[in-house]
Amino acid sequence: MSELRSELKYLPSHEWVRVEEDGTVTIGITDHAQESLGDVVYVETPEVGSNVSAGEEAGVVESVKAASDIYSPITGEVVAVNEALEDAPETVNGSPYDDGWFFRVKPEDLSELDGALDMDGYKAAIEEE
Amino acid sequence: MGNKTSLYTVHTEMSAKIVDFGGWDMPINYGSQIEEHKAVRNDAGMFDVSHMTVVDVTGTDAKAYLQYLLANDVDKITTKVGKALYTAMLNDNGGVIDDLIVYHMGDWFRLVVNCATREKDLAWMNDRIGQFEVELNERPEFSMLAVQGPNAIEKTISVLGEQAGELIKPLGVFSGVELSGDQEGWLAARTGYTGEDGLEIILPEAAAPDFWKALAAAGVAPCGLGARDTLRLEAGMNLYGNDMDETVSPLVSNMAWSVAWAPADREFIGRKALEAEKSAGVEKKLAGLVLRQKGVLRAHQTVLDSEGNPCGEITSGSFSPTLGLSIALARIPKSLSGSCFVEVRGKQVPVSVVKPSFVRSGKSLLGD
């Protein structure tokens, strides 16, 4: 069984979301997602300073097995990306919720996250798959 | 619930991730496919390939029947017991029904065919018996392991013991030997699907779990079908159903070398169609592609020529763990060389066209 964290919110497309103390939002992919993808070999993150929109593609994760789009859960400006993934994409497999984060957004409207799943909601969603 | 090999319980004990493969519940990996891939390139890894179909061909016409059934000529391996041959089995149009290995076992032959093609292969083979005095016997009571890598043979011998070692050590590439003593009835052959040295071992299924565990204890890494696929792709070996099938001939599948034209009077199934194709001029080839930027080439992506016109398709593509970039096999015009483009996720990316073989014995063949 894959790891889930109660402090995170989730999208049905297998991203996790964490609201930081400074009001920015960090996005990554779930343990379940990295397990399904297998060894991650490339990660494409959005550029710092670019704008992402809720529900739109913001990046790509490619594993040995498949390519998968990363969706942003929220609209805003990208304020940081995890540059370490460029040289060590396997970090996504080893540490999906910590060192393997993808990008951080300064949101326009935090209430866009109201529709995101909590841990139990996401757990139910992946059990249905 | 699919078919299970004799090693299924052992796989789950070793925390394998199980997937369906041609109706069989098989390990895709035991954690990291890339780690398993590297174990085979640098040391030794093992694969459960018991889902593959073993068929023994016996009878006074066994050789004549196989000379008719198969595009390669089994006469080449009748010089010595244990010799093995890679071949296509063709239909009348020259399309590839399956690719397989034949072992010469003395006065009979052993065939190892793919699992996904089992039923149609057996039906086709039975239908072609006609007047030949032969008997086909499927051997589902056997398991099959592939132990591959630079240290594979040494580690396997350390498990099997000295008696087996004396039989295995003198084996040439593409040769096998029946073991003796405690391993009576086992066939060990120096063949594989990884581009590394190693053995494929056919043994009674009751013996397989202990043998697998002993190999693991000797430092042979359990590897899943995920690593098997990236290893065979780096080695430029075809996967049936991806790189060739009944709609294409061996001449456009990088398998022309396995078609035995001589002697000219050997009438094998598909010969006439291949001769017609050859005299009309073979227009396509199965080539290698290398992507030297971010991204992964995948099966069914479109290949475009230097003007951007679609001209072919990727048949197998993945990330190459040994080379650290993406490689593919693609069916493209014979005249296409140098470089071309592939449509990857809506973008045209430049790729190099190379010979369809990327890694051999742990070394890059790209020459850069």
PDB file of C-alpha atoms in Angstrom, chain B residues 91-252:
ATOM      1  CA  ASN B  91       2.957 -17.703 -43.124  1.00  0.00           C
ATOM      2  CA  ASP B  92       2.480 -18.170 -46.878  1.00  0.00           C
ATOM      3  CA  ASN B  93       2.716 -14.395 -47.416  1.00  0.00           C
ATOM      4  CA  GLY B  94       6.090 -14.242 -45.688  1.00  0.00           C
ATOM      5  CA  GLY B  95       4.605 -12.591 -42.583  1.00  0.00           C
ATOM      6  CA  VAL B  96       6.110 -13.524 -39.226  1.00  0.00           C
ATOM      7  CA  ILE B  97       3.848 -15.862 -37.213  1.00  0.00           C
ATOM      8  CA  ASP B  98       6.441 -15.979 -34.436  1.00  0.00           C
ATOM      9  CA  ASP B  99      10.169 -15.919 -33.731  1.00  0.00           C
ATOM     10  CA  LEU B 100      11.650 -18.805 -31.806  1.00  0.00           C
ATOM     11  CA  ILE B 101      14.728 -20.755 -30.807  1.00  0.00           C
ATOM     12  CA  VAL B 102      15.265 -24.369 -31.883  1.00  0.00           C
ATOM     13  CA  TYR B 103      17.609 -26.662 -29.961  1.00  0.00           C
ATOM     14  CA  HIS B 104      19.040 -29.762 -31.601  1.00  0.00           C
ATOM     15  CA  MET B 105      18.678 -32.515 -29.017  1.00  0.00           C
ATOM     16  CA  GLY B 106      20.051 -35.503 -30.957  1.00  0.00           C
ATOM     17  CA  ASP B 107      17.324 -37.290 -32.871  1.00  0.00           C
ATOM     18  CA  TRP B 108      14.735 -34.691 -31.827  1.00  0.00           C
ATOM     19  CA  PHE B 109      14.376 -30.925 -31.487  1.00  0.00           C
ATOM     20  CA  ARG B 110      13.133 -28.556 -28.789  1.00  0.00           C
ATOM     21  CA  LEU B 111      11.379 -25.301 -29.716  1.00  0.00           C
ATOM     22  CA  VAL B 112      10.848 -22.325 -27.402  1.00  0.00           C
ATOM     23  CA  VAL B 113       8.115 -20.022 -28.710  1.00  0.00           C
ATOM     24  CA  ASN B 114       6.454 -16.894 -27.319  1.00  0.00           C
ATOM     25  CA  CYS B 115       3.662 -17.134 -24.765  1.00  0.00           C
ATOM     26  CA  ALA B 116       1.263 -14.632 -26.344  1.00  0.00           C
ATOM     27  CA  THR B 117       1.384 -16.595 -29.623  1.00  0.00           C
ATOM     28  CA  ARG B 118       1.124 -20.057 -28.087  1.00  0.00           C
ATOM     29  CA  GLU B 119      -2.289 -21.069 -29.382  1.00  0.00           C
ATOM     30  CA  LYS B 120      -1.893 -19.855 -32.939  1.00  0.00           C
ATOM     31  CA  ASP B 121       1.633 -21.302 -33.119  1.00  0.00           C
ATOM     32  CA  LEU B 122       0.507 -24.751 -31.995  1.00  0.00           C
ATOM     33  CA  ALA B 123      -2.486 -24.679 -34.352  1.00  0.00           C
ATOM     34  CA  TRP B 124      -0.291 -23.635 -37.285  1.00  0.00           C
ATOM     35  CA  MET B 125       2.376 -26.231 -36.473  1.00  0.00           C
ATOM     36  CA  ASN B 126      -0.184 -29.021 -36.146  1.00  0.00           C
ATOM     37  CA  ASP B 127      -1.877 -28.030 -39.389  1.00  0.00           C
ATOM     38  CA  ARG B 128       1.412 -28.232 -41.273  1.00  0.00           C
ATOM     39  CA  ILE B 129       2.284 -31.805 -40.198  1.00  0.00           C
ATOM     40  CA  GLY B 130       0.513 -33.372 -43.195  1.00  0.00           C
ATOM     41  CA  GLN B 131       2.499 -36.405 -44.343  1.00  0.00           C
ATOM     42  CA  PHE B 132       5.462 -35.792 -42.057  1.00  0.00           C
ATOM     43  CA  GLU B 133       6.141 -38.492 -39.443  1.00  0.00           C
ATOM     44  CA  VAL B 134       6.407 -36.145 -36.464  1.00  0.00           C
ATOM     45  CA  GLU B 135       4.917 -35.639 -33.049  1.00  0.00           C
ATOM     46  CA  LEU B 136       4.600 -32.298 -31.260  1.00  0.00           C
ATOM     47  CA  ASN B 137       4.581 -32.350 -27.476  1.00  0.00           C
ATOM     48  CA  GLU B 138       4.086 -29.228 -25.425  1.00  0.00           C
ATOM     49  CA  ARG B 139       6.013 -29.398 -22.129  1.00  0.00           C
ATOM     50  CA  PRO B 140       4.119 -27.239 -19.615  1.00  0.00           C
ATOM     51  CA  GLU B 141       5.735 -29.198 -16.768  1.00  0.00           C
ATOM     52  CA  PHE B 142       8.958 -27.275 -17.372  1.00  0.00           C
ATOM     53  CA  SER B 143       9.955 -23.931 -15.912  1.00  0.00           C
ATOM     54  CA  MET B 144      12.467 -21.678 -17.615  1.00  0.00           C
ATOM     55  CA  LEU B 145      14.942 -19.221 -16.091  1.00  0.00           C
ATOM     56  CA  ALA B 146      17.272 -16.815 -17.841  1.00  0.00           C
ATOM     57  CA  VAL B 147      20.435 -15.955 -15.870  1.00  0.00           C
ATOM     58  CA  GLN B 148      22.183 -13.087 -17.643  1.00  0.00           C
ATOM     59  CA  GLY B 149      25.173 -10.810 -17.143  1.00  0.00           C
ATOM     60  CA  PRO B 150      28.977 -10.886 -17.184  1.00  0.00           C
ATOM     61  CA  ASN B 151      29.054 -12.970 -13.977  1.00  0.00           C
ATOM     62  CA  ALA B 152      25.931 -15.028 -14.720  1.00  0.00           C
ATOM     63  CA  ILE B 153      27.588 -18.258 -15.838  1.00  0.00           C
ATOM     64  CA  GLU B 154      30.088 -18.296 -12.976  1.00  0.00           C
ATOM     65  CA  LYS B 155      27.386 -17.669 -10.370  1.00  0.00           C
ATOM     66  CA  THR B 156      25.081 -20.282 -11.898  1.00  0.00           C
ATOM     67  CA  ILE B 157      27.838 -22.875 -11.808  1.00  0.00           C
ATOM     68  CA  SER B 158      28.516 -22.014  -8.154  1.00  0.00           C
ATOM     69  CA  VAL B 159      24.917 -23.072  -7.456  1.00  0.00           C
ATOM     70  CA  LEU B 160      24.705 -26.098  -9.779  1.00  0.00           C
ATOM     71  CA  GLY B 161      28.002 -27.655  -8.712  1.00  0.00           C
ATOM     72  CA  GLU B 162      31.130 -28.955 -10.381  1.00  0.00           C
ATOM     73  CA  GLN B 163      29.529 -31.698 -12.442  1.00  0.00           C
ATOM     74  CA  ALA B 164      27.253 -29.193 -14.169  1.00  0.00           C
ATOM     75  CA  GLY B 165      30.130 -26.727 -14.407  1.00  0.00           C
ATOM     76  CA  GLU B 166      32.161 -29.159 -16.470  1.00  0.00           C
ATOM     77  CA  LEU B 167      29.284 -29.471 -18.909  1.00  0.00           C
ATOM     78  CA  ILE B 168      28.493 -25.735 -19.059  1.00  0.00           C
ATOM     79  CA  LYS B 169      32.003 -24.217 -19.224  1.00  0.00           C
ATOM     80  CA  PRO B 170      32.861 -25.540 -22.702  1.00  0.00           C
ATOM     81  CA  LEU B 171      29.561 -24.292 -24.207  1.00  0.00           C
ATOM     82  CA  GLY B 172      29.913 -21.975 -27.187  1.00  0.00           C
ATOM     83  CA  VAL B 173      27.458 -19.145 -27.754  1.00  0.00           C
ATOM     84  CA  PHE B 174      24.081 -20.479 -28.894  1.00  0.00           C
ATOM     85  CA  SER B 175      24.792 -23.984 -27.606  1.00  0.00           C
ATOM     86  CA  GLY B 176      23.172 -25.982 -24.867  1.00  0.00           C
ATOM     87  CA  VAL B 177      23.713 -29.183 -22.910  1.00  0.00           C
ATOM     88  CA  GLU B 178      21.549 -31.591 -20.946  1.00  0.00           C
ATOM     89  CA  LEU B 179      22.709 -31.743 -17.340  1.00  0.00           C
ATOM     90  CA  SER B 180      23.147 -34.963 -15.360  1.00  0.00           C
ATOM     91  CA  GLY B 181      22.994 -36.388 -11.834  1.00  0.00           C
ATOM     92  CA  ASP B 182      20.681 -34.338  -9.595  1.00  0.00           C
ATOM     93  CA  GLN B 183      19.910 -32.139 -12.599  1.00  0.00           C
ATOM     94  CA  GLU B 184      18.903 -34.957 -14.921  1.00  0.00           C
ATOM     95  CA  GLY B 185      16.492 -33.589 -17.535  1.00  0.00           C
ATOM     96  CA  TRP B 186      17.631 -29.962 -17.204  1.00  0.00           C
ATOM     97  CA  LEU B 187      18.727 -28.122 -20.347  1.00  0.00           C
ATOM     98  CA  ALA B 188      21.262 -25.301 -19.910  1.00  0.00           C
ATOM     99  CA  ALA B 189      21.989 -23.172 -22.983  1.00  0.00           C
ATOM    100  CA  ARG B 190      24.200 -20.164 -23.597  1.00  0.00           C
ATOM    101  CA  THR B 191      21.422 -18.044 -25.058  1.00  0.00           C
ATOM    102  CA  GLY B 192      19.520 -14.983 -23.912  1.00  0.00           C
ATOM    103  CA  TYR B 193      17.595 -11.821 -24.690  1.00  0.00           C
ATOM    104  CA  THR B 194      19.750  -9.144 -23.076  1.00  0.00           C
ATOM    105  CA  GLY B 195      22.928  -8.679 -25.137  1.00  0.00           C
ATOM    106  CA  GLU B 196      24.983 -10.118 -22.263  1.00  0.00           C
ATOM    107  CA  ASP B 197      26.567 -13.502 -21.769  1.00  0.00           C
ATOM    108  CA  GLY B 198      24.495 -15.925 -19.751  1.00  0.00           C
ATOM    109  CA  LEU B 199      22.341 -19.010 -19.698  1.00  0.00           C
ATOM    110  CA  GLU B 200      18.756 -19.996 -20.263  1.00  0.00           C
ATOM    111  CA  ILE B 201      17.828 -23.037 -18.217  1.00  0.00           C
ATOM    112  CA  ILE B 202      14.815 -25.271 -18.774  1.00  0.00           C
ATOM    113  CA  LEU B 203      14.116 -27.396 -15.701  1.00  0.00           C
ATOM    114  CA  PRO B 204      11.282 -29.346 -14.039  1.00  0.00           C
ATOM    115  CA  GLU B 205       8.966 -26.871 -12.362  1.00  0.00           C
ATOM    116  CA  ALA B 206       9.237 -28.603  -8.978  1.00  0.00           C
ATOM    117  CA  ALA B 207      12.946 -27.743  -8.891  1.00  0.00           C
ATOM    118  CA  ALA B 208      12.562 -24.104  -9.941  1.00  0.00           C
ATOM    119  CA  PRO B 209      11.763 -22.358  -6.608  1.00  0.00           C
ATOM    120  CA  ASP B 210      14.798 -23.791  -4.782  1.00  0.00           C
ATOM    121  CA  PHE B 211      17.046 -23.072  -7.748  1.00  0.00           C
ATOM    122  CA  TRP B 212      15.801 -19.453  -7.915  1.00  0.00           C
ATOM    123  CA  LYS B 213      16.383 -18.965  -4.178  1.00  0.00           C
ATOM    124  CA  ALA B 214      19.870 -20.480  -4.392  1.00  0.00           C
ATOM    125  CA  LEU B 215      20.755 -18.140  -7.271  1.00  0.00           C
ATOM    126  CA  ALA B 216      19.479 -15.177  -5.246  1.00  0.00           C
ATOM    127  CA  ALA B 217      21.659 -16.297  -2.326  1.00  0.00           C
ATOM    128  CA  ALA B 218      24.621 -16.460  -4.729  1.00  0.00           C
ATOM    129  CA  GLY B 219      24.098 -12.788  -5.584  1.00  0.00           C
ATOM    130  CA  VAL B 220      22.019 -13.054  -8.754  1.00  0.00           C
ATOM    131  CA  ALA B 221      19.489 -10.180  -8.776  1.00  0.00           C
ATOM    132  CA  PRO B 222      15.825 -11.060  -9.440  1.00  0.00           C
ATOM    133  CA  CYS B 223      14.729  -9.046 -12.490  1.00  0.00           C
ATOM    134  CA  GLY B 224      11.288  -8.411 -13.915  1.00  0.00           C
ATOM    135  CA  LEU B 225       9.911  -8.127 -17.407  1.00  0.00           C
ATOM    136  CA  GLY B 226      10.453  -4.343 -17.322  1.00  0.00           C
ATOM    137  CA  ALA B 227      14.232  -4.735 -17.249  1.00  0.00           C
ATOM    138  CA  ARG B 228      13.987  -7.569 -19.760  1.00  0.00           C
ATOM    139  CA  ASP B 229      12.380  -5.145 -22.217  1.00  0.00           C
ATOM    140  CA  THR B 230      14.935  -2.326 -21.846  1.00  0.00           C
ATOM    141  CA  LEU B 231      17.800  -4.846 -22.036  1.00  0.00           C
ATOM    142  CA  ARG B 232      16.533  -6.463 -25.228  1.00  0.00           C
ATOM    143  CA  LEU B 233      15.836  -3.054 -26.768  1.00  0.00           C
ATOM    144  CA  GLU B 234      19.399  -1.875 -26.058  1.00  0.00           C
ATOM    145  CA  ALA B 235      20.627  -5.121 -27.618  1.00  0.00           C
ATOM    146  CA  GLY B 236      18.451  -4.452 -30.683  1.00  0.00           C
ATOM    147  CA  MET B 237      16.471  -7.656 -30.295  1.00  0.00           C
ATOM    148  CA  ASN B 238      12.930  -7.750 -31.627  1.00  0.00           C
ATOM    149  CA  LEU B 239       9.826  -8.152 -29.505  1.00  0.00           C
ATOM    150  CA  TYR B 240       7.135 -10.146 -31.264  1.00  0.00           C
ATOM    151  CA  GLY B 241       3.927  -8.169 -31.647  1.00  0.00           C
ATOM    152  CA  ASN B 242       5.798  -4.841 -31.453  1.00  0.00           C
ATOM    153  CA  ASP B 243       8.648  -4.997 -33.929  1.00  0.00           C
ATOM    154  CA  MET B 244       7.220  -7.653 -36.204  1.00  0.00           C
ATOM    155  CA  ASP B 245       4.035  -9.621 -36.686  1.00  0.00           C
ATOM    156  CA  GLU B 246       2.113 -11.463 -39.401  1.00  0.00           C
ATOM    157  CA  THR B 247       1.769  -8.320 -41.541  1.00  0.00           C
ATOM    158  CA  VAL B 248       5.524  -7.817 -42.078  1.00  0.00           C
ATOM    159  CA  SER B 249       8.308 -10.007 -43.407  1.00  0.00           C
ATOM    160  CA  PRO B 250      11.674 -10.767 -41.794  1.00  0.00           C
ATOM    161  CA  LEU B 251      13.286  -8.722 -44.596  1.00  0.00           C
ATOM    162  CA  VAL B 252      11.895  -5.477 -43.139  1.00  0.00           C
TER     163      VAL B 252
END
